[in-house]
Structure formats: structure tokens, C-alpha cells
Amino acid sequence: MFTTLSPTAAVVPGRLDLFEAIETLKQELNAVILAHYYQDPDIQDVADYIGDSLGLSRQAASTDADVIVFAGVHFMAETAKILNPTKQVLLPDLDAGCSLADSCPPEAFAAFKAQYPGHVVISYINCTAQIKAMSDVICTSSNAVKIVQQIPADQPIIFAPDQNLGRYVMAQTGRDMVLWPGSCMVHETFSEKKLVQLQMEHPDSEVIAHPECEAAVLRHAHYIGSTTALLNYAQASPKQTFIVVTEPGIIHQMEKEAPGKRFIPAPPTASCACNECPHMRLNTLEKLYLAMKNRQPEITLAEELRLAALAPMQRMLEMSA
Ligand code: 13P
Ligand code: SF4
């Protein structure tokens, strides 16, 4: 009987200690490993920095490493390349995309934008370099409110691509914005009904949620914020139990940073599905090791596109300093 080996199983020697091998390669390459909280715990444990999209962008902008190994999804690694044209940026699995970024194709967005002349375009960082290049300023979930508040009150705004974050920002700022109808497949799967049931089972818990969730879910949250903000809140809160309404990868850091507290992942609508991001979870420790060993897959970008996408990124970093 034949066993089908995965491509990585075929090339990573069985007895190799991946943690040690990655550490050795890190020194050899003068590499830095940047990881998002939605990565597998093993990947988080080898990372030099774990953060939300804003923190990761700041790290990418300031690193003096020669190689950036980006344990996240494609738009994040691409953002690192936009900020670092001379450094090599590696992504463990080139297919690690993002449903939200995919929900905003460049041609359709260009046509949409043309319908609203005179509007400032604010785009959530979860988008492709092409969408960034069509934007005036980029934002993340941790600075979106702050950035919108800096736009003059009489200036009309297009907000793309996440309509749920856009609605949250509108509610926080009192600003009306034209929203591109995109969303994240992971944050849209949470069930309001099951969340309310779970809250009743844990009456002393707090619900902490990411603003990519739908308004019906967010209205049950005691606290709403980016992944880093949720982590900080869980540490600081006197409560002992939290219902976490975002991708459950972050619970690894929550348990490390707030030992003894209990973190319950919020339930999805479907009875069998879980809320792990299928794109983020394409990266594995084996693929990360192979990416460093083979120095690929590498992110590359045409210089003209990079420069066009860089300007709104720099504006974001200035406006959220
Ligand atoms: P933040 O880490 O910026 O909160 O974003 C969450 C996310 O969906 C990343 O893909
Ligand atoms: Fe994209 Fe949603 Fe996955 Fe984040 S969690 S990478 S927004 S699909």
C-alpha cells in the first residue's frame, strides 16, 4: 500500500528539530520572523515579533534584518515588501491569501471609485497592492477611527474593502462613508444566537470582539478592538473569563500573557466548522523552515506599483504616529 507524502514531508528530514533549524537559519540569513496572531502556536513560538497589522507594518518598516520571513497572509508580506524594496521578503505559502482582499478586485474597485469623484479613499490594509495604489490613505483595525477623525468633516470618504469595519468606524465617528461591500469569511461566520447562549452559560464573562465582525455580533461585545487591543484588554481586565470573537489563533498569546484566565472561542454558525482562517493556517512550521532554507517563495513587486502603494502606507504611518 502506498502512502501519499505531502511535499513538505518529502523534503524535511524526519528527525530534524525544526525549532533549532529555524533558529540557525535566522542567524545565517540575518532574518527576522514576523508573525500574526492567527498563525499556528508553533509559528508564534519561533517568531521574533507577533502583532496586529499595524504593529507588523511598523516592525517591517523599522527592521535592519536582510530577510523578512512573514508568517501571515499575502497582503501582509506584500505590505512588508512595499516598505522594504531592498530586503528579501519570504512567505511560507504563497497561496496564503485573504477572502477580504479577494473581495475587492482592482478593476471593479476602479469603476466603483469613478462613481464617487472628489471622495478621499481610505483602504483597510487587508487589500492588494493594486487597491492600496488607488487609495489616499491606508488604515488598520487599530487606527481606522483615528484616521477617519483626521479627515475634514466636509470631505466625503470611500471606505474599502471591509464593510463591517466601515460600519463600526461610522458608528464611532458619526461620519457617513461610502462602503465597498467586502467582508472577511472568518469574522462573518460567528453566530449571534450561539454567542448569546454562551454568554448565558458564562454570565461573568466578557465578550471581546474584532471589528471585522458583523454589527449583530458586535452589539454583544464589552470591548471591540484589533487583535493587539483585544490581547491588551484581556490582560488588563479584572474579569477571569472571556469569549473571544476573532480567529482563535490569538488565544495562544492570551493564555501566555494572562495565565490563569479562561478564553473561550466564540462559536461559528455551522455546527462542524471552526473559526480558523483557512488562509492563515496554510502556513506551517515545515513550510516556514523550507522557505528560509530555499529562500522562496519570495514576494516581488513592480517598482511603479510599489511606489504608488507606498504613498498611502506612509500617510497611515504618519497619521497614526
Ligand atoms: P488585526 O491583527 O490588525 O487586528 O487584523 C486582523 C486580521 O484579520 C488580519 O487578517
Ligand atoms: Fe483575511 Fe479574514 Fe483571514 Fe484575516 S481572518 S486573513 S481578514 S480571511
Short mmCIF file of C-alpha atoms and ligand atoms in Angstrom, two decimals:
data_model
loop_
_atom_site.label_atom_id
_atom_site.label_comp_id
_atom_site.label_asym_id
_atom_site.label_seq_id
_atom_site.Cartn_x
_atom_site.Cartn_y
_atom_site.Cartn_z
CA MET A 1 0.00 0.00 0.00
CA PHE A 2 1.32 3.45 -0.91
CA THR A 3 1.17 6.47 1.35
CA THR A 4 0.94 9.89 -0.26
CA LEU A 5 3.58 12.16 1.23
CA SER A 6 2.92 15.89 1.40
CA PRO A 7 5.53 17.97 -0.49
CA THR A 8 6.99 19.18 2.81
CA ALA A 9 7.11 15.70 4.36
CA ALA A 10 9.16 14.63 1.35
CA VAL A 11 11.89 17.19 1.92
CA VAL A 12 12.05 17.87 5.67
CA PRO A 13 14.13 15.14 7.31
CA GLY A 14 12.02 13.36 9.93
CA ARG A 15 14.48 13.84 12.82
CA LEU A 16 15.21 17.49 12.18
CA ASP A 17 14.45 19.74 15.13
CA LEU A 18 12.63 22.49 13.27
CA PHE A 19 12.86 24.96 16.12
CA GLU A 20 16.66 24.61 16.21
CA ALA A 21 17.00 24.58 12.41
CA ILE A 22 14.93 27.75 12.08
CA GLU A 23 16.99 29.47 14.77
CA THR A 24 20.22 28.55 12.91
CA LEU A 25 18.85 29.81 9.59
CA LYS A 26 17.72 33.02 11.27
CA GLN A 27 21.34 33.76 12.26
CA GLU A 28 22.78 32.69 8.89
CA LEU A 29 20.37 34.83 6.88
CA ASN A 30 20.18 37.73 9.34
CA ALA A 31 16.45 37.16 9.13
CA VAL A 32 13.57 38.36 11.25
CA ILE A 33 10.38 36.33 11.61
CA LEU A 34 7.24 38.45 11.85
CA ALA A 35 4.05 36.57 12.72
CA HIS A 36 0.39 37.44 13.01
CA TYR A 37 -1.63 36.20 16.00
CA TYR A 38 -3.70 33.95 13.72
CA GLN A 39 -0.73 31.71 12.96
CA ASP A 40 -0.31 28.24 14.46
CA PRO A 41 1.11 28.33 18.02
CA ASP A 42 4.38 26.71 16.84
CA ILE A 43 4.94 29.54 14.37
CA GLN A 44 4.14 32.15 17.02
CA ASP A 45 6.74 30.50 19.25
CA VAL A 46 9.58 30.89 16.72
CA ALA A 47 8.65 34.47 15.79
CA ASP A 48 10.76 37.48 16.75
CA TYR A 49 7.68 39.65 16.77
CA ILE A 50 3.98 38.79 16.94
CA GLY A 51 1.46 41.53 16.34
CA ASP A 52 -1.56 43.02 14.67
CA SER A 53 -1.39 44.52 11.19
CA LEU A 54 -0.27 47.94 12.41
CA GLY A 55 2.41 46.52 14.70
CA LEU A 56 3.66 44.21 11.96
CA SER A 57 3.86 47.11 9.48
CA ARG A 58 5.80 49.20 11.97
CA GLN A 59 8.21 46.33 12.59
CA ALA A 60 8.61 45.78 8.84
CA ALA A 61 9.30 49.50 8.39
CA SER A 62 11.99 49.59 11.07
CA THR A 63 13.81 46.24 10.86
CA ASP A 64 17.50 46.10 10.00
CA ALA A 65 17.33 42.41 9.06
CA ASP A 66 18.28 41.41 5.50
CA VAL A 67 15.44 38.90 5.16
CA ILE A 68 11.87 39.27 6.43
CA VAL A 69 10.08 35.95 6.89
CA PHE A 70 6.42 36.89 7.01
CA ALA A 71 4.25 34.36 8.80
CA GLY A 72 0.91 35.78 7.80
CA VAL A 73 -1.08 36.16 4.60
CA HIS A 74 -0.08 37.52 1.22
CA PHE A 75 -1.23 41.13 1.67
CA MET A 76 0.82 41.37 4.87
CA ALA A 77 4.03 40.10 3.24
CA GLU A 78 3.33 42.36 0.27
CA THR A 79 2.98 45.31 2.65
CA ALA A 80 6.38 44.44 4.12
CA LYS A 81 7.84 44.47 0.60
CA ILE A 82 6.18 47.82 -0.18
CA LEU A 83 8.01 49.22 2.85
CA ASN A 84 11.30 47.36 2.17
CA PRO A 85 12.19 47.19 -1.52
CA THR A 86 15.79 46.10 -0.92
CA LYS A 87 15.06 43.33 1.56
CA GLN A 88 14.05 39.82 0.65
CA VAL A 89 10.51 39.06 1.87
CA LEU A 90 9.55 35.39 2.18
CA LEU A 91 6.04 33.98 2.69
CA PRO A 92 5.96 30.29 3.76
CA ASP A 93 2.98 29.52 1.49
CA LEU A 94 2.33 31.78 -1.49
CA ASP A 95 -1.31 30.63 -1.57
CA ALA A 96 -2.00 32.13 1.85
CA GLY A 97 -4.43 34.75 0.61
CA CYS A 98 -7.32 36.60 2.27
CA SER A 99 -11.04 36.46 1.47
CA LEU A 100 -11.38 40.14 2.34
CA ALA A 101 -8.59 41.22 -0.01
CA ASP A 102 -10.08 38.95 -2.69
CA SER A 103 -13.48 40.58 -2.25
CA CYS A 104 -12.11 43.78 -3.80
CA PRO A 105 -10.78 43.19 -7.34
CA PRO A 106 -8.86 46.17 -8.76
CA GLU A 107 -10.90 46.68 -11.99
CA ALA A 108 -14.23 46.61 -10.14
CA PHE A 109 -12.87 48.96 -7.48
CA ALA A 110 -11.59 51.42 -10.11
CA ALA A 111 -15.12 51.53 -11.63
CA PHE A 112 -16.66 51.95 -8.16
CA LYS A 113 -14.27 54.77 -7.29
CA ALA A 114 -15.08 56.56 -10.58
CA GLN A 115 -18.71 56.82 -9.45
CA TYR A 116 -17.69 59.00 -6.49
CA PRO A 117 -15.47 61.85 -7.71
CA GLY A 118 -13.99 64.07 -5.02
CA HIS A 119 -14.02 61.31 -2.39
CA VAL A 120 -10.96 60.50 -0.31
CA VAL A 121 -10.26 56.75 -0.44
CA ILE A 122 -9.38 55.11 2.88
CA SER A 123 -8.50 51.45 2.47
CA TYR A 124 -8.12 48.85 5.18
CA ILE A 125 -4.66 47.26 4.96
CA ASN A 126 -6.31 43.89 4.13
CA CYS A 127 -6.21 44.61 0.39
CA THR A 128 -3.85 44.09 -2.54
CA ALA A 129 -1.09 46.49 -3.59
CA GLN A 130 -3.31 47.49 -6.56
CA ILE A 131 -6.07 48.67 -4.21
CA LYS A 132 -3.53 50.41 -1.98
CA ALA A 133 -2.22 52.22 -5.07
CA MET A 134 -5.76 53.54 -5.74
CA SER A 135 -6.12 54.80 -2.15
CA ASP A 136 -5.24 58.07 -0.42
CA VAL A 137 -4.55 56.55 2.97
CA ILE A 138 -4.39 53.05 4.44
CA CYS A 139 -5.72 52.12 7.86
CA THR A 140 -5.76 49.04 10.10
CA SER A 141 -8.35 47.97 12.63
CA SER A 142 -6.34 49.67 15.37
CA ASN A 143 -6.11 53.13 13.77
CA ALA A 144 -9.17 53.33 11.45
CA VAL A 145 -11.20 55.53 13.82
CA LYS A 146 -8.21 57.82 14.46
CA ILE A 147 -7.53 58.21 10.75
CA VAL A 148 -11.13 58.94 9.78
CA GLN A 149 -11.30 61.53 12.57
CA GLN A 150 -8.40 63.40 10.94
CA ILE A 151 -10.24 63.83 7.62
CA PRO A 152 -12.04 67.23 7.42
CA ALA A 153 -15.74 66.86 8.26
CA ASP A 154 -16.94 68.13 4.87
CA GLN A 155 -14.68 65.74 2.91
CA PRO A 156 -16.62 62.73 1.54
CA ILE A 157 -14.95 59.34 2.07
CA ILE A 158 -14.94 55.95 0.34
CA PHE A 159 -14.00 53.18 2.78
CA ALA A 160 -12.83 49.81 1.39
CA PRO A 161 -12.82 46.84 1.40
CA ASP A 162 -14.39 45.78 4.74
CA GLN A 163 -17.98 46.95 5.13
CA ASN A 164 -18.19 45.65 8.71
CA LEU A 165 -15.17 47.64 9.86
CA GLY A 166 -16.52 50.58 7.83
CA ARG A 167 -19.87 50.46 9.65
CA TYR A 168 -18.11 50.21 13.01
CA VAL A 169 -15.98 53.27 12.16
CA MET A 170 -19.09 55.17 11.03
CA ALA A 171 -20.77 54.43 14.36
CA GLN A 172 -17.68 55.52 16.31
CA THR A 173 -17.05 58.74 14.39
CA GLY A 174 -20.55 59.76 13.33
CA ARG A 175 -19.21 60.07 9.76
CA ASP A 176 -21.11 58.88 6.74
CA MET A 177 -18.89 56.92 4.32
CA VAL A 178 -19.42 55.14 1.01
CA LEU A 179 -18.63 51.47 1.74
CA TRP A 180 -17.21 48.87 -0.62
CA PRO A 181 -19.27 45.69 0.13
CA GLY A 182 -16.39 43.38 1.12
CA SER A 183 -16.03 41.19 4.20
CA CYS A 184 -13.92 38.54 5.92
CA MET A 185 -15.21 34.96 5.67
CA VAL A 186 -13.87 34.13 9.14
CA HIS A 187 -15.42 37.04 11.06
CA GLU A 188 -18.75 36.62 9.29
CA THR A 189 -19.20 33.05 10.49
CA PHE A 190 -19.81 33.89 14.15
CA SER A 191 -23.34 33.13 15.26
CA GLU A 192 -25.14 35.82 17.27
CA LYS A 193 -27.59 33.25 18.64
CA LYS A 194 -24.85 30.89 19.84
CA LEU A 195 -22.88 33.80 21.26
CA VAL A 196 -25.85 34.89 23.38
CA GLN A 197 -26.32 31.30 24.57
CA LEU A 198 -22.65 31.07 25.51
CA GLN A 199 -22.89 34.35 27.41
CA MET A 200 -25.82 32.95 29.40
CA GLU A 201 -23.70 29.90 30.29
CA HIS A 202 -20.88 32.20 31.44
CA PRO A 203 -22.67 35.19 32.97
CA ASP A 204 -19.49 36.58 34.50
CA SER A 205 -17.56 36.59 31.23
CA GLU A 206 -16.72 39.47 28.93
CA VAL A 207 -17.17 39.30 25.17
CA ILE A 208 -14.19 40.73 23.27
CA ALA A 209 -14.59 41.09 19.50
CA HIS A 210 -12.76 42.18 16.38
CA PRO A 211 -14.42 44.99 14.35
CA GLU A 212 -14.42 42.79 11.22
CA CYS A 213 -17.44 41.03 12.82
CA GLU A 214 -20.97 41.92 11.76
CA ALA A 215 -22.86 44.61 13.72
CA ALA A 216 -25.31 42.00 15.09
CA VAL A 217 -22.40 40.25 16.83
CA LEU A 218 -20.53 43.43 17.81
CA ARG A 219 -23.51 44.76 19.76
CA HIS A 220 -22.94 42.00 22.34
CA ALA A 221 -19.28 42.91 22.85
CA HIS A 222 -17.98 44.50 26.04
CA TYR A 223 -14.86 45.52 24.15
CA ILE A 224 -14.06 45.85 20.43
CA GLY A 225 -10.55 46.21 19.06
CA SER A 226 -7.71 44.97 16.86
CA THR A 227 -6.03 41.71 17.82
CA THR A 228 -3.35 43.51 19.85
CA ALA A 229 -6.00 45.66 21.54
CA LEU A 230 -8.00 42.53 22.45
CA LEU A 231 -4.89 40.92 23.92
CA ASN A 232 -4.08 44.04 25.98
CA TYR A 233 -7.67 44.34 27.15
CA ALA A 234 -7.81 40.70 28.29
CA GLN A 235 -4.61 41.21 30.30
CA ALA A 236 -5.80 44.40 31.96
CA SER A 237 -9.41 43.44 32.69
CA PRO A 238 -10.19 42.16 36.21
CA LYS A 239 -12.51 39.55 34.64
CA GLN A 240 -11.36 35.91 34.54
CA THR A 241 -13.33 34.57 31.58
CA PHE A 242 -13.51 35.95 28.04
CA ILE A 243 -15.48 34.92 24.99
CA VAL A 244 -13.14 35.65 22.10
CA VAL A 245 -14.85 36.69 18.87
CA THR A 246 -12.00 36.58 16.39
CA GLU A 247 -9.74 33.92 14.88
CA PRO A 248 -8.80 31.61 17.78
CA GLY A 249 -5.05 31.64 17.00
CA ILE A 250 -4.80 34.67 19.28
CA ILE A 251 -5.83 32.57 22.27
CA HIS A 252 -2.30 31.12 22.34
CA GLN A 253 -0.86 34.56 23.23
CA MET A 254 -3.78 35.38 25.53
CA GLU A 255 -3.10 32.25 27.58
CA LYS A 256 0.62 33.11 27.69
CA GLU A 257 0.13 36.78 28.61
CA ALA A 258 -2.76 36.25 31.03
CA PRO A 259 -2.08 32.86 32.67
CA GLY A 260 -4.94 31.51 34.74
CA LYS A 261 -7.62 33.36 32.78
CA ARG A 262 -10.06 31.43 30.61
CA PHE A 263 -10.55 32.17 26.91
CA ILE A 264 -13.48 30.60 25.11
CA PRO A 265 -13.59 30.82 21.30
CA ALA A 266 -16.93 32.17 20.06
CA PRO A 267 -18.98 29.60 18.13
CA PRO A 268 -19.46 29.72 14.38
CA THR A 269 -22.85 29.37 12.67
CA ALA A 270 -22.24 25.91 11.22
CA SER A 271 -22.21 23.03 13.69
CA CYS A 272 -18.96 21.46 12.48
CA ALA A 273 -16.86 24.35 11.13
CA CYS A 274 -14.31 26.13 13.28
CA ASN A 275 -13.27 29.73 13.03
CA GLU A 276 -9.67 29.22 12.00
CA CYS A 277 -8.69 31.29 8.98
CA PRO A 278 -8.02 28.75 6.20
CA HIS A 279 -5.60 31.17 4.55
CA MET A 280 -3.51 31.95 7.63
CA ARG A 281 -3.38 28.27 8.53
CA LEU A 282 -1.82 27.30 5.20
CA ASN A 283 1.49 28.32 6.74
CA THR A 284 3.14 25.59 8.80
CA LEU A 285 6.41 25.36 10.70
CA GLU A 286 7.73 22.99 8.00
CA LYS A 287 6.90 25.45 5.23
CA LEU A 288 8.47 28.26 7.21
CA TYR A 289 11.68 26.26 7.58
CA LEU A 290 11.71 25.39 3.86
CA ALA A 291 11.08 29.00 2.87
CA MET A 292 14.16 30.03 4.85
CA LYS A 293 16.26 27.15 3.58
CA ASN A 294 15.32 27.66 -0.09
CA ARG A 295 14.81 31.43 0.19
CA GLN A 296 11.49 31.14 -1.55
CA PRO A 297 8.56 31.73 -2.09
CA GLU A 298 9.61 35.36 -2.35
CA ILE A 299 7.35 38.39 -2.69
CA THR A 300 8.22 40.65 -5.62
CA LEU A 301 6.51 43.81 -6.81
CA ALA A 302 6.87 46.06 -9.86
CA GLU A 303 8.56 49.27 -8.71
CA GLU A 304 5.88 51.56 -10.17
CA LEU A 305 3.15 49.70 -8.27
CA ARG A 306 5.24 49.60 -5.10
CA LEU A 307 5.76 53.36 -5.13
CA ALA A 308 2.05 54.01 -5.76
CA ALA A 309 1.13 51.72 -2.85
CA LEU A 310 3.85 53.17 -0.60
CA ALA A 311 2.47 56.74 -0.51
CA PRO A 312 -0.84 55.87 1.28
CA MET A 313 1.05 53.48 3.58
CA GLN A 314 3.42 56.26 4.62
CA ARG A 315 0.46 58.58 5.15
CA MET A 316 -1.02 55.98 7.51
CA LEU A 317 2.21 55.65 9.50
CA GLU A 318 2.42 59.47 9.83
CA MET A 319 -1.26 59.82 10.81
CA SER A 320 -1.06 57.09 13.44
CA ALA A 321 2.32 58.04 14.92
P1 13P B 1 -5.51 42.95 13.05
O1 13P B 1 -4.47 41.98 13.51
O2 13P B 1 -4.91 44.19 12.51
O3 13P B 1 -6.48 43.23 14.15
O4 13P B 1 -6.31 42.29 11.84
C1 13P B 1 -6.96 41.11 11.87
C2 13P B 1 -6.97 40.40 10.56
O5 13P B 1 -7.96 39.96 10.07
C3 13P B 1 -5.75 40.17 9.87
O6 13P B 1 -6.00 39.47 8.76
FE1 SF4 B 2 -8.35 37.69 5.63
FE2 SF4 B 2 -10.23 37.23 7.43
FE3 SF4 B 2 -8.20 35.53 7.21
FE4 SF4 B 2 -7.81 37.99 8.24
S1 SF4 B 2 -9.02 36.37 9.11
S2 SF4 B 2 -6.53 36.94 6.71
S3 SF4 B 2 -9.26 39.21 7.03
S4 SF4 B 2 -9.74 35.95 5.64
#
